[in-house]
Coordinates of C-alpha atoms in Angstrom, one line a residue:
M1 CA -15.3 -16.7 -29.0
R2 CA -15.7 -19.0 -26.0
S3 CA -19.2 -18.8 -24.5
D4 CA -17.9 -17.8 -21.1
I5 CA -16.2 -14.7 -22.5
R6 CA -19.0 -12.2 -22.2
P7 CA -19.8 -8.9 -20.4
G8 CA -19.8 -9.4 -16.7
A9 CA -17.4 -12.4 -16.8
I10 CA -13.7 -12.3 -15.8
F11 CA -11.3 -12.3 -18.7
P12 CA -8.5 -15.0 -18.4
D13 CA -5.4 -13.7 -16.7
Y14 CA -3.0 -14.7 -19.5
E15 CA 0.8 -14.4 -19.2
L16 CA 2.6 -13.6 -22.5
P17 CA 5.9 -12.0 -23.6
D18 CA 5.8 -8.4 -24.5
Q19 CA 7.8 -6.5 -27.2
T20 CA 10.9 -6.7 -24.9
G21 CA 10.6 -10.4 -24.3
T22 CA 9.4 -9.9 -20.7
R23 CA 6.5 -12.1 -19.7
R24 CA 3.6 -10.0 -18.5
K25 CA 0.3 -11.0 -16.8
L26 CA -2.8 -9.0 -17.7
S27 CA -3.7 -8.5 -14.1
E28 CA -0.2 -7.0 -13.4
I29 CA -0.5 -4.6 -16.3
Q30 CA -4.0 -3.6 -15.3
G31 CA -3.5 -3.0 -11.6
G32 CA -6.6 -1.3 -10.2
D33 CA -7.5 0.7 -13.3
P34 CA -9.9 0.3 -16.3
M35 CA -8.2 -1.2 -19.2
I36 CA -8.6 -1.5 -23.0
L37 CA -7.6 -5.0 -24.3
V38 CA -7.2 -5.4 -28.1
L39 CA -6.9 -8.9 -29.6
A40 CA -5.3 -8.2 -32.9
R41 CA -4.5 -10.3 -36.0
G42 CA -1.2 -8.5 -36.5
H43 CA 0.6 -5.8 -38.4
Y44 CA -0.2 -7.4 -41.7
C45 CA -3.9 -6.6 -41.4
P46 CA -4.9 -3.2 -42.7
K47 CA -7.9 -3.0 -40.4
D48 CA -5.6 -3.6 -37.4
R49 CA -3.2 -0.9 -38.6
R50 CA -6.2 1.6 -38.9
Q51 CA -7.4 0.7 -35.4
L52 CA -3.9 1.1 -34.1
R53 CA -3.7 4.7 -35.5
N54 CA -7.0 5.5 -33.8
L55 CA -5.6 4.2 -30.5
V56 CA -2.5 6.3 -31.0
E57 CA -4.7 9.4 -31.2
L58 CA -6.5 8.3 -28.0
Y59 CA -3.5 7.4 -26.1
P60 CA -2.6 10.8 -24.6
E61 CA -6.0 10.7 -22.9
I62 CA -5.6 7.2 -21.7
R63 CA -2.2 8.1 -20.3
V64 CA -3.6 10.9 -18.0
A65 CA -6.9 9.1 -17.1
Y66 CA -5.5 6.4 -14.9
T67 CA -6.4 3.8 -17.6
K68 CA -4.3 1.0 -19.1
I69 CA -4.2 -0.4 -22.6
V70 CA -2.7 -3.7 -23.9
T71 CA -2.6 -5.4 -27.3
I72 CA -2.3 -9.1 -27.8
S73 CA -1.1 -9.8 -31.3
T74 CA -0.5 -12.9 -33.4
D75 CA 2.8 -11.3 -34.5
H76 CA 5.9 -12.9 -33.1
P77 CA 7.7 -10.9 -32.1
P78 CA 5.2 -8.0 -32.1
R79 CA 5.8 -5.9 -35.1
D80 CA 4.4 -2.9 -33.3
E81 CA 7.5 -2.5 -31.2
R82 CA 9.0 -0.7 -34.1
A83 CA 6.2 1.8 -34.0
A84 CA 6.9 2.3 -30.3
R85 CA 10.2 3.9 -31.2
R86 CA 8.6 6.5 -33.4
P87 CA 7.4 9.9 -32.2
R88 CA 4.2 9.8 -30.1
A89 CA 5.5 6.5 -28.9
L90 CA 3.2 3.6 -28.2
A91 CA 4.0 3.2 -24.5
W92 CA 1.6 0.4 -23.9
P93 CA 2.5 -3.4 -23.9
F94 CA 2.1 -5.4 -27.0
L95 CA 2.0 -9.1 -26.1
S96 CA 2.7 -11.9 -28.5
D97 CA 0.5 -15.0 -28.9
P98 CA 1.3 -16.5 -32.4
G99 CA -1.4 -18.7 -33.9
P100 CA -4.3 -18.8 -36.3
R101 CA -6.9 -18.2 -33.6
S102 CA -7.6 -15.6 -31.1
S103 CA -4.7 -14.5 -28.9
S104 CA -4.2 -16.6 -25.8
G105 CA -6.4 -19.4 -26.9
T106 CA -9.7 -17.7 -26.4
S107 CA -11.0 -19.3 -29.6
T108 CA -12.6 -16.3 -31.1
S109 CA -13.9 -18.1 -34.1
P110 CA -17.7 -17.7 -34.0
S111 CA -18.2 -21.2 -35.3
T112 CA -16.6 -24.6 -34.7
P113 CA -13.2 -24.5 -36.3
T114 CA -12.5 -26.5 -39.4
R115 CA -9.3 -27.4 -41.1
T116 CA -10.2 -25.3 -44.1
H117 CA -11.5 -22.1 -42.5
N118 CA -10.6 -21.0 -39.0
P119 CA -10.1 -17.3 -39.1
M120 CA -8.8 -15.3 -36.2
I121 CA -11.5 -12.8 -35.2
P122 CA -10.2 -9.6 -33.6
Y123 CA -12.0 -8.4 -30.5
T124 CA -11.7 -5.3 -28.4
F125 CA -12.6 -5.3 -24.7
V126 CA -13.1 -2.7 -22.0
L127 CA -12.2 -4.3 -18.7
A128 CA -13.1 -3.1 -15.2
P129 CA -10.6 -3.8 -12.4
G130 CA -10.2 -7.5 -11.8
L131 CA -10.3 -8.2 -15.6
R132 CA -14.1 -8.0 -15.4
I133 CA -15.5 -7.5 -18.9
H134 CA -17.5 -4.3 -19.2
S135 CA -18.0 -4.4 -23.0
M136 CA -16.7 -6.3 -26.0
Y137 CA -16.6 -5.6 -29.7
N138 CA -16.4 -8.1 -32.5
G139 CA -14.0 -6.6 -35.1
Y140 CA -14.2 -9.2 -37.9
W141 CA -15.9 -6.4 -39.9
Y142 CA -14.1 -3.1 -39.4
W143 CA -17.3 -1.3 -38.4
G144 CA -17.7 -3.7 -35.5
R145 CA -14.6 -2.2 -33.9
P146 CA -15.2 0.6 -31.3
S147 CA -14.6 4.2 -32.2
N148 CA -12.6 6.3 -29.9
E149 CA -15.9 8.0 -28.7
E150 CA -17.3 4.6 -27.9
L151 CA -14.2 3.7 -25.9
R152 CA -14.5 7.1 -24.1
R153 CA -18.1 6.3 -23.2
D154 CA -17.3 2.8 -21.8
L155 CA -14.2 4.0 -19.9
R156 CA -16.4 6.8 -18.4
E157 CA -18.9 4.3 -17.2
V158 CA -16.3 2.1 -15.7
T159 CA -14.4 5.0 -14.0
R160 CA -17.7 6.4 -12.6
A161 CA -18.4 3.0 -11.1
I162 CA -15.0 2.3 -9.5
R163 CA -13.8 5.8 -8.4
P164 CA -15.5 6.9 -5.2
D165 CA -14.4 10.5 -5.8
W166 CA -16.1 10.7 -9.2
D167 CA -18.5 13.3 -7.8
L168 CA -16.8 15.4 -5.1
G169 CA -20.0 17.2 -4.5
A170 CA -22.0 14.0 -3.7
P171 CA -23.3 13.6 -0.2
G172 CA -21.2 11.1 1.8
L173 CA -18.0 10.7 3.7
R174 CA -15.0 13.0 3.1
E175 CA -12.1 11.0 4.3
R176 CA -9.2 12.7 6.0
P177 CA -5.7 11.3 5.5
G178 CA -5.2 8.1 7.5
S179 CA -2.7 8.9 10.2
G180 CA -0.2 6.2 9.2
D181 CA -0.5 7.2 5.5
A182 CA -0.3 10.9 6.2
R183 CA 2.8 10.6 8.3
E184 CA 4.6 8.7 5.5
E185 CA 3.6 11.4 3.1
V186 CA 4.8 14.2 5.4
L187 CA 8.2 12.5 5.5
A188 CA 8.5 12.9 1.8
L189 CA 7.9 16.6 2.1
R190 CA 11.5 16.9 2.9
A191 CA 12.1 16.7 -0.8
L192 CA 9.5 19.4 -1.4
A193 CA 10.3 21.7 1.5
P194 CA 9.5 25.4 1.1
R195 CA 12.2 27.4 -0.6
G196 CA 13.0 31.0 0.1
P197 CA 10.3 33.0 1.9
R198 CA 7.5 30.5 1.1
R199 CA 6.0 28.5 3.9
S200 CA 4.6 25.0 4.1
R201 CA 0.9 24.9 4.5
L202 CA 1.5 22.4 7.4
M203 CA 3.5 25.1 9.1
T204 CA 0.8 27.8 8.8
S205 CA -2.4 25.9 9.4
P206 CA -4.0 25.8 12.9
P207 CA -2.4 23.2 15.1
T208 CA -5.8 21.7 16.0
A209 CA -6.3 20.7 12.3
R210 CA -3.4 18.3 12.4
R211 CA -3.2 17.3 16.0
P212 CA -1.6 13.8 16.3
A213 CA -3.7 12.6 19.2
P214 CA -6.5 13.7 21.5
P215 CA -5.3 14.8 24.9
G216 CA -4.6 11.8 26.9
G217 CA -5.5 9.5 24.1
V218 CA -3.7 7.4 21.5
D219 CA -3.4 8.4 17.8
P220 CA -6.2 7.1 15.6
P221 CA -5.0 5.9 12.1
V222 CA -8.1 7.0 10.1
G223 CA -10.3 10.0 10.4
H224 CA -13.6 10.8 8.7
T225 CA -15.7 13.9 8.0
G226 CA -19.0 14.4 6.5
G227 CA -21.5 11.5 6.4
V228 CA -21.6 8.2 8.1
L229 CA -20.9 4.7 7.0
R230 CA -22.9 1.5 7.4
P231 CA -20.8 -1.5 8.3
D232 CA -23.2 -3.7 6.4
G233 CA -23.4 -1.4 3.4
P234 CA -22.6 -2.0 -0.2
A235 CA -19.1 -3.1 -1.0
S236 CA -16.4 -0.7 -2.2
Q237 CA -12.9 0.3 -1.2
G238 CA -11.6 -1.1 2.1
S239 CA -9.7 0.9 4.6
R240 CA -6.4 -0.7 3.7
A241 CA -7.1 -1.3 0.1
M242 CA -6.7 2.3 -0.9
P243 CA -4.5 5.1 0.3
A244 CA -6.2 7.6 2.5
T245 CA -6.1 10.8 0.4
R246 CA -7.0 14.3 1.5
D247 CA -10.5 15.4 0.2
R248 CA -11.4 12.0 -1.3
A249 CA -15.2 11.8 -1.2
V250 CA -16.4 8.3 -0.3
P251 CA -20.0 7.4 -0.8
D252 CA -22.1 6.5 2.2
G253 CA -21.5 2.8 3.1
A254 CA -18.4 2.5 1.0
Y255 CA -15.7 2.3 3.6
F256 CA -15.4 -0.5 6.2
P257 CA -14.8 -0.3 9.0
G258 CA -16.4 3.1 9.1
P259 CA -17.6 5.5 11.9
L260 CA -20.8 3.5 12.7
F261 CA -18.7 0.4 13.3
W262 CA -16.0 2.2 15.3
Q263 CA -18.3 4.3 17.5
A264 CA -15.3 6.2 18.7
H265 CA -17.5 8.4 20.8
R266 CA -17.6 5.6 23.4
S267 CA -14.2 6.8 24.5
P268 CA -14.1 9.9 26.6
D269 CA -10.8 10.8 24.9
A270 CA -12.3 10.8 21.4
P271 CA -12.2 14.1 19.5
R272 CA -15.6 15.7 18.8
S273 CA -14.6 16.0 15.1
P274 CA -13.7 14.3 12.9
A275 CA -15.0 10.8 13.6
T276 CA -12.0 8.4 13.8
S277 CA -11.3 4.8 14.1
G278 CA -10.7 3.3 17.5
L279 CA -7.1 2.0 17.0
T280 CA -3.7 3.5 16.8
Q281 CA -0.6 2.8 14.7
P282 CA 3.2 3.2 15.2
P283 CA 3.8 6.6 16.6
I284 CA 6.0 8.2 14.0
H285 CA 4.6 11.7 14.2
A286 CA 7.6 13.2 16.1
R287 CA 10.1 11.8 13.6
A288 CA 8.0 13.1 10.7
A289 CA 7.9 16.6 12.2
L290 CA 11.6 16.6 12.9
E291 CA 12.5 15.5 9.3
L292 CA 10.3 18.2 7.9
H293 CA 12.0 20.8 10.1
R294 CA 15.4 19.6 8.9
R295 CA 14.5 20.3 5.3
S296 CA 12.8 23.6 5.9
R297 CA 14.5 26.8 4.7
D298 CA 12.1 29.0 6.7
V299 CA 13.7 28.2 10.1
D300 CA 11.5 30.5 12.1
A301 CA 8.2 29.2 10.7
S302 CA 9.4 25.6 11.1
R303 CA 10.4 26.2 14.8
A304 CA 7.1 27.8 15.4
F305 CA 5.4 24.8 13.9
L306 CA 7.4 22.4 16.2
R307 CA 6.6 24.6 19.2
S308 CA 2.9 24.4 18.5
I309 CA 2.7 20.6 18.1
Y310 CA 5.3 19.6 20.7
P311 CA 2.9 19.3 23.7
R312 CA 0.6 17.0 21.7
L313 CA 3.5 14.9 20.5
V314 CA 4.6 14.5 24.1
A315 CA 1.0 13.6 25.2
A316 CA 0.8 10.9 22.5
H317 CA 4.0 9.3 23.7
E318 CA 3.1 9.5 27.4
S319 CA -0.3 8.0 26.6
L320 CA 1.2 5.0 25.0
D321 CA 3.7 4.5 27.9
R322 CA 0.9 4.9 30.5
R323 CA -2.0 3.1 29.0
R324 CA -0.5 0.4 26.9
D325 CA 2.0 -1.3 29.3
P326 CA -0.2 -3.7 31.2
R327 CA 2.6 -5.9 32.4
G328 CA 4.9 -3.1 33.4
I329 CA 7.8 -4.2 31.1
G330 CA 8.5 -0.7 29.8
L331 CA 7.2 -1.3 26.3
P332 CA 3.8 -0.4 24.7
A333 CA 1.5 -3.2 23.6
I334 CA -0.9 -3.4 20.7
V335 CA -4.4 -4.9 20.9
H336 CA -5.0 -5.5 17.2
P337 CA -2.9 -6.5 14.2
W338 CA -4.1 -3.4 12.4
E339 CA -2.1 -1.3 15.0
S340 CA 1.1 -3.0 14.0
G341 CA 1.6 -1.5 10.6
L342 CA 1.9 -5.0 9.1
D343 CA -1.6 -6.3 9.8
N344 CA -1.5 -9.5 7.6
S345 CA 2.1 -10.6 8.5
P346 CA 2.7 -14.3 9.2
V347 CA 4.1 -13.1 12.6
W348 CA 0.6 -13.1 13.9
D349 CA -0.5 -16.4 12.5
R350 CA 0.0 -18.6 15.5
I351 CA -1.6 -16.1 17.8
L352 CA -4.6 -15.6 15.6
A353 CA -5.0 -19.3 15.1
G354 CA -5.5 -19.7 18.8
I355 CA -8.4 -17.2 18.9
S356 CA -11.8 -18.9 18.8
I357 CA -14.9 -16.9 18.0
E358 CA -18.1 -18.2 19.5
P359 CA -21.4 -18.1 17.7
G360 CA -22.9 -14.6 17.9
Q361 CA -19.6 -12.9 18.8
L362 CA -18.8 -11.8 15.3
P363 CA -20.6 -8.7 14.1
R364 CA -22.3 -8.8 10.8
Y365 CA -20.2 -7.1 8.2
Q366 CA -19.3 -7.1 4.5
R367 CA -15.8 -6.9 3.2
C368 CA -15.2 -3.9 1.1
D369 CA -11.6 -4.5 0.2
L370 CA -12.2 -7.2 -2.4
V371 CA -14.0 -5.1 -4.9
H372 CA -10.9 -3.1 -5.9
A373 CA -8.3 -5.6 -4.9
R374 CA -7.7 -9.2 -5.9
P375 CA -8.6 -11.8 -3.2
E376 CA -5.1 -13.4 -3.6
D377 CA -3.6 -10.0 -2.5
R378 CA -5.7 -9.6 0.6
P379 CA -6.1 -11.3 4.0
T380 CA -8.2 -14.5 4.0
D381 CA -11.8 -14.5 5.2
R382 CA -10.8 -16.3 8.4
A383 CA -8.1 -13.6 9.2
Y384 CA -10.6 -10.8 8.4
D385 CA -13.2 -12.4 10.8
V386 CA -10.6 -12.3 13.6
F387 CA -9.7 -8.7 12.7
V388 CA -13.3 -7.6 13.0
Y389 CA -13.9 -9.6 16.1
L390 CA -10.9 -8.1 17.9
A391 CA -11.9 -4.5 16.8
S392 CA -15.5 -5.1 18.1
R393 CA -14.2 -6.3 21.5
Y394 CA -12.1 -3.1 21.9
R395 CA -15.1 -1.0 20.9
D396 CA -17.5 -2.9 23.2
V397 CA -15.3 -2.1 26.3
G398 CA -15.5 1.6 25.3
Y399 CA -11.8 1.7 24.2
D400 CA -10.8 1.3 27.8
D401 CA -7.2 0.1 27.6
R402 CA -7.2 -1.3 31.1
R403 CA -10.2 -3.5 30.4
M404 CA -9.0 -4.5 27.0
T405 CA -5.6 -5.6 28.1
E406 CA -7.3 -7.7 30.8
V407 CA -9.6 -9.6 28.4
S408 CA -8.1 -9.4 24.9
P409 CA -6.8 -12.7 23.4
F410 CA -4.5 -10.5 21.3
L411 CA -2.0 -8.5 23.4
V412 CA 1.4 -8.2 21.8
V413 CA 4.6 -6.2 22.0
G414 CA 6.1 -6.0 18.5
P415 CA 9.6 -4.9 17.4
L416 CA 8.3 -2.6 14.7
F417 CA 5.9 -0.7 16.9
V418 CA 8.5 -0.4 19.7
A419 CA 11.3 0.6 17.4
I420 CA 9.3 3.4 15.8
H421 CA 8.3 4.5 19.3
L422 CA 11.9 4.6 20.4
W423 CA 13.1 6.3 17.2
S424 CA 10.4 9.0 17.6
T425 CA 11.4 9.4 21.3
H426 CA 14.9 10.3 20.2
A427 CA 13.2 12.8 17.8
L428 CA 11.2 14.3 20.7
A429 CA 14.5 14.9 22.5
E430 CA 15.9 16.8 19.5
I431 CA 12.6 18.7 19.1
A432 CA 12.7 19.7 22.7
R433 CA 16.2 21.2 22.2
I434 CA 15.0 23.1 19.1
V435 CA 12.0 24.7 20.9
G436 CA 13.8 25.4 24.2
A437 CA 12.2 22.6 26.2
D438 CA 14.0 20.2 28.5
P439 CA 15.1 17.1 26.5
R440 CA 16.1 15.1 29.5
P441 CA 12.7 13.3 30.0
H442 CA 12.8 12.1 26.5
V443 CA 16.5 11.0 26.7
E444 CA 15.7 9.1 29.8
A445 CA 12.6 7.5 28.2
A446 CA 14.7 6.4 25.2
E447 CA 17.2 4.8 27.5
R448 CA 14.4 2.9 29.3
I449 CA 12.8 1.7 26.0
H450 CA 16.2 0.7 24.7
A451 CA 16.9 -1.5 27.7
A452 CA 13.4 -3.0 27.7
L453 CA 13.7 -3.7 24.0
L454 CA 16.9 -5.8 24.5
D455 CA 15.5 -7.5 27.6
Q456 CA 12.1 -8.4 26.3
L457 CA 12.3 -8.9 22.5
W458 CA 15.9 -9.9 21.7
D459 CA 16.3 -13.7 21.2
P460 CA 20.0 -14.5 21.5
V461 CA 19.4 -18.2 20.4
H462 CA 18.0 -17.2 17.0
G463 CA 19.9 -14.0 16.7
R464 CA 16.9 -11.8 16.0
F465 CA 14.2 -9.7 17.6
A466 CA 10.8 -11.4 18.1
V467 CA 7.2 -10.6 19.0
R468 CA 6.3 -11.1 22.6
D469 CA 2.8 -12.5 23.2
L470 CA 1.8 -11.0 26.6
V471 CA -1.2 -13.4 27.0
R472 CA 1.2 -16.4 27.0
D473 CA 4.3 -14.5 28.1
A474 CA 6.3 -16.0 25.3
L475 CA 8.3 -14.9 22.3
V476 CA 6.8 -15.8 18.9
E477 CA 9.5 -16.7 16.4
E478 CA 8.8 -15.9 12.7
E479 CA 11.2 -14.8 10.0
T480 CA 9.7 -11.5 8.9
I481 CA 10.9 -8.0 8.3
V482 CA 9.7 -6.9 11.8
S483 CA 12.9 -8.5 13.2
F484 CA 15.0 -5.8 11.6
A485 CA 13.0 -2.8 12.8
P486 CA 15.1 -2.3 15.9
L487 CA 17.9 -1.1 13.7
L488 CA 16.1 2.2 14.1
D489 CA 17.6 2.3 17.6
P490 CA 20.8 4.4 17.2
E491 CA 22.2 2.8 20.4
L492 CA 21.8 -0.8 19.3
P493 CA 24.9 -2.8 20.2
S494 CA 27.2 -3.4 17.2
A495 CA 27.1 -7.2 17.7
I496 CA 23.3 -7.2 17.3
V497 CA 23.6 -4.9 14.3
A498 CA 26.0 -7.3 12.7
S499 CA 23.7 -10.3 13.4
L500 CA 20.7 -8.5 11.9
V501 CA 22.6 -7.4 8.8
T502 CA 23.9 -10.9 8.3
E503 CA 20.3 -12.2 8.2
L504 CA 19.2 -9.3 6.0
E505 CA 21.9 -10.1 3.4
S506 CA 21.1 -13.9 3.5
A507 CA 19.1 -15.8 0.9
C508 CA 16.1 -15.5 3.2
F509 CA 15.7 -11.8 2.5
H510 CA 18.1 -11.2 -0.4
P511 CA 17.0 -13.4 -3.3
S512 CA 19.9 -15.0 -5.2
S513 CA 18.1 -15.0 -8.6
A514 CA 19.4 -12.7 -11.3
V515 CA 16.3 -10.5 -11.2
H516 CA 15.2 -9.7 -7.7
F517 CA 14.1 -6.8 -5.5
I518 CA 14.6 -6.3 -1.8
V519 CA 13.5 -6.3 1.0
P520 CA 10.7 -9.0 1.1
T521 CA 8.5 -8.7 4.1
T522 CA 8.7 -12.4 4.9
S523 CA 11.6 -14.8 4.5
L524 CA 11.6 -16.5 1.1
E525 CA 12.3 -19.7 2.9
S526 CA 9.4 -19.4 5.4
A527 CA 6.4 -21.5 5.1
G528 CA 4.3 -18.4 5.4
F529 CA 5.9 -16.7 2.4
D530 CA 3.5 -15.5 -0.3
R531 CA 5.0 -13.3 -3.1
R532 CA 1.8 -11.2 -3.6
R533 CA -0.4 -11.4 -0.4
Y534 CA -0.2 -8.3 1.8
W535 CA 2.8 -8.3 4.2
R536 CA 3.5 -12.0 3.6
G537 CA 6.3 -11.5 1.1
P538 CA 5.9 -8.4 -1.2
V539 CA 8.2 -5.5 -0.9
W540 CA 6.7 -2.3 0.5
L541 CA 8.4 1.1 0.1
N542 CA 7.5 2.2 3.6
T543 CA 9.4 -0.7 5.2
N544 CA 12.3 -0.2 2.8
W545 CA 12.4 3.5 3.7
L546 CA 12.6 2.7 7.4
L547 CA 15.3 0.1 6.9
E548 CA 17.3 2.4 4.6
A549 CA 17.3 5.1 7.2
A550 CA 18.1 2.6 10.0
L551 CA 21.1 1.1 8.2
R552 CA 22.6 4.6 7.5
Q553 CA 22.6 5.5 11.1
H554 CA 24.8 2.4 11.7
G555 CA 27.1 3.2 8.8
R556 CA 25.8 0.4 6.6
H557 CA 25.6 2.6 3.5
E558 CA 26.2 -0.1 0.9
L559 CA 23.2 -2.1 1.8
A560 CA 21.2 1.1 2.4
D561 CA 22.1 2.2 -1.2
E562 CA 20.9 -1.1 -2.6
I563 CA 17.5 -0.8 -0.8
A564 CA 17.0 2.7 -2.1
A565 CA 18.0 1.7 -5.7
T566 CA 15.7 -1.3 -5.7
S567 CA 12.8 0.8 -4.4
L568 CA 13.1 3.2 -7.3
A569 CA 13.5 0.3 -9.8
L570 CA 10.2 -1.1 -8.6
V571 CA 8.4 2.2 -9.1
E572 CA 10.0 2.7 -12.5
R573 CA 9.0 -0.8 -13.6
S574 CA 5.5 -1.2 -12.1
G575 CA 4.3 2.3 -11.0
F576 CA 3.1 3.5 -7.6
H577 CA 1.6 0.3 -6.4
E578 CA 1.0 -0.6 -2.7
C579 CA 3.5 -3.4 -2.8
F580 CA 5.7 -5.4 -5.2
D581 CA 6.7 -9.0 -6.0
P582 CA 10.2 -9.5 -4.7
L583 CA 11.0 -11.9 -7.5
S584 CA 9.5 -10.3 -10.6
G585 CA 8.9 -6.6 -9.5
A586 CA 5.2 -6.8 -10.5
G587 CA 3.0 -4.3 -8.6
Y588 CA 0.2 -5.6 -6.4
G589 CA -2.7 -4.0 -4.5
S590 CA -3.9 -0.5 -5.1
A591 CA -2.3 1.5 -7.9
D592 CA -1.3 5.2 -7.5
F593 CA -0.7 4.6 -3.8
G594 CA 0.0 7.8 -1.9
W595 CA 2.8 6.6 0.4
T596 CA 4.6 4.8 -2.4
A597 CA 4.7 8.0 -4.5
A598 CA 5.7 10.1 -1.5
L599 CA 8.6 7.9 -0.4
A600 CA 9.7 7.4 -4.0
I601 CA 10.1 11.2 -4.1
D602 CA 12.4 11.0 -1.1
F603 CA 14.4 8.1 -2.4
A604 CA 14.8 9.9 -5.7
R605 CA 16.0 13.1 -4.1
R606 CA 18.6 11.4 -2.1
V607 CA 19.8 8.6 -4.3
M608 CA 19.7 10.4 -7.7
G609 CA 20.7 13.8 -6.3
A610 CA 17.7 15.4 -7.8
S611 CA 16.8 18.9 -6.8
P612 CA 13.4 19.5 -5.1
S613 CA 12.1 21.3 -8.1
L614 CA 13.1 18.4 -10.5
V615 CA 11.5 15.8 -8.2
A616 CA 8.3 17.8 -8.0
G617 CA 8.3 18.2 -11.8
G618 CA 8.7 22.0 -11.5

């Protein structure tokens, strides 16, 4: 075995063919979970066959424990694919690396190889996320191989170390759903709407428990309850590295930026509880509430729910229109890329590159997102410095939008944020009709936003929508998925719809390769394209969901069907990851991601015609 292959080191990220002939990388198989890696001689070895039977017995536990397993064998093709077709199927990947040594060239021979004696020595590893070696077992002699109980012990240790909710009773932060994440998940409740006399918990819980925004304030994307967090505390999950899940207990200091960084109490509009972040995100609440109502079978309960939250939905929209339009152009601005919904998109690169941070202006902080996500998936350190700098400036002016819009070097009107605002304004008009309120203010607001969208963000030269940099009063051209977001406007002129669809179907966003998945978040022909880094190329189900809905309201059903089908194909292939490679379908970022699972439910219900009970597994 190579001297650098030892506990604490990173195992090489080999790419090898599996039993179907598909090349698989170890990191893609592992995702963010613990993983058992077996380096096997092959099916001819009786010790390997015995160990395989042990792993078959353990596999039902592995399958439910958010754990992965992979075998690298010298068989070519892997003989174990035949076993995978037997009862109690081996569902894990068997990768092929023929040769007399260890799989993947790790040179497991304990001594210098000779021509006469160079045995392949089997090893078994337990890997923490990031392919970090937790433990390793030399299996040259059978008793050196781990028993199932030893594997359980090792996996327990790894899981305890990486899962912040291992002990739900531990003191620390209890994180409420992030506003952006929760709204995506509420949308998918259309597929699980209450049947018969049953009522959704969302429709019967107190309105104050789910209020979308404090009165007169904007909607914070993340809320916290319980303990507090240190911005310079030990590293763990980052705010965008994992889905915000109800009742997830996060240890003190594990979440950055946390309440001590945000200090949301500086704003007079901040709620007393829970503590929140200081930023907002695209205001999709009204649309989510309307979609839930449309699927409800208890119409009276649903109407009562809409009536209870309608004033707060109105307040959230009025707040954006009043406080975030510093130039009076009729469109709300954002003061941070984190508010855009696509925080690491290349569309911000030129603006962020022009922001200089003087010595002493950047608060001390420690990134928490890189512990459970690979650096190549996440924003660069330079980008993260600017993110933290901008957030601290907003905090330091007490979240005063007037002051922030006067001094911020980042003041942007983006097509995605505006389009969702407009789409939800149309939803407000419909909700008003349902609850007996006057829809005319919302209809008039939608007309104003529609006109301003075309006037301020449409670029007739390039035939796409672009971001407007209010600091420089200029459009910022970049071929990204944000250009298509205004398709959410049901009143978009047909000529503009046709122009956007043409680009959406072009090679820039519709790969021509035999195997491909749509819609990449950045043009494949753009210099900023990166097939795995957040928002710079990977496919996300939330943007796919928005585009699919937008295309249907313009009668573009064929392309909408393709987007829905590819979304389900990605989940079937790689699981519920945050995002996916548009060329291979590999999953990146956090595994078991809440909004991916939620939107997959909705896609499955509509595309496959599944009943709510089947989608729910009931």
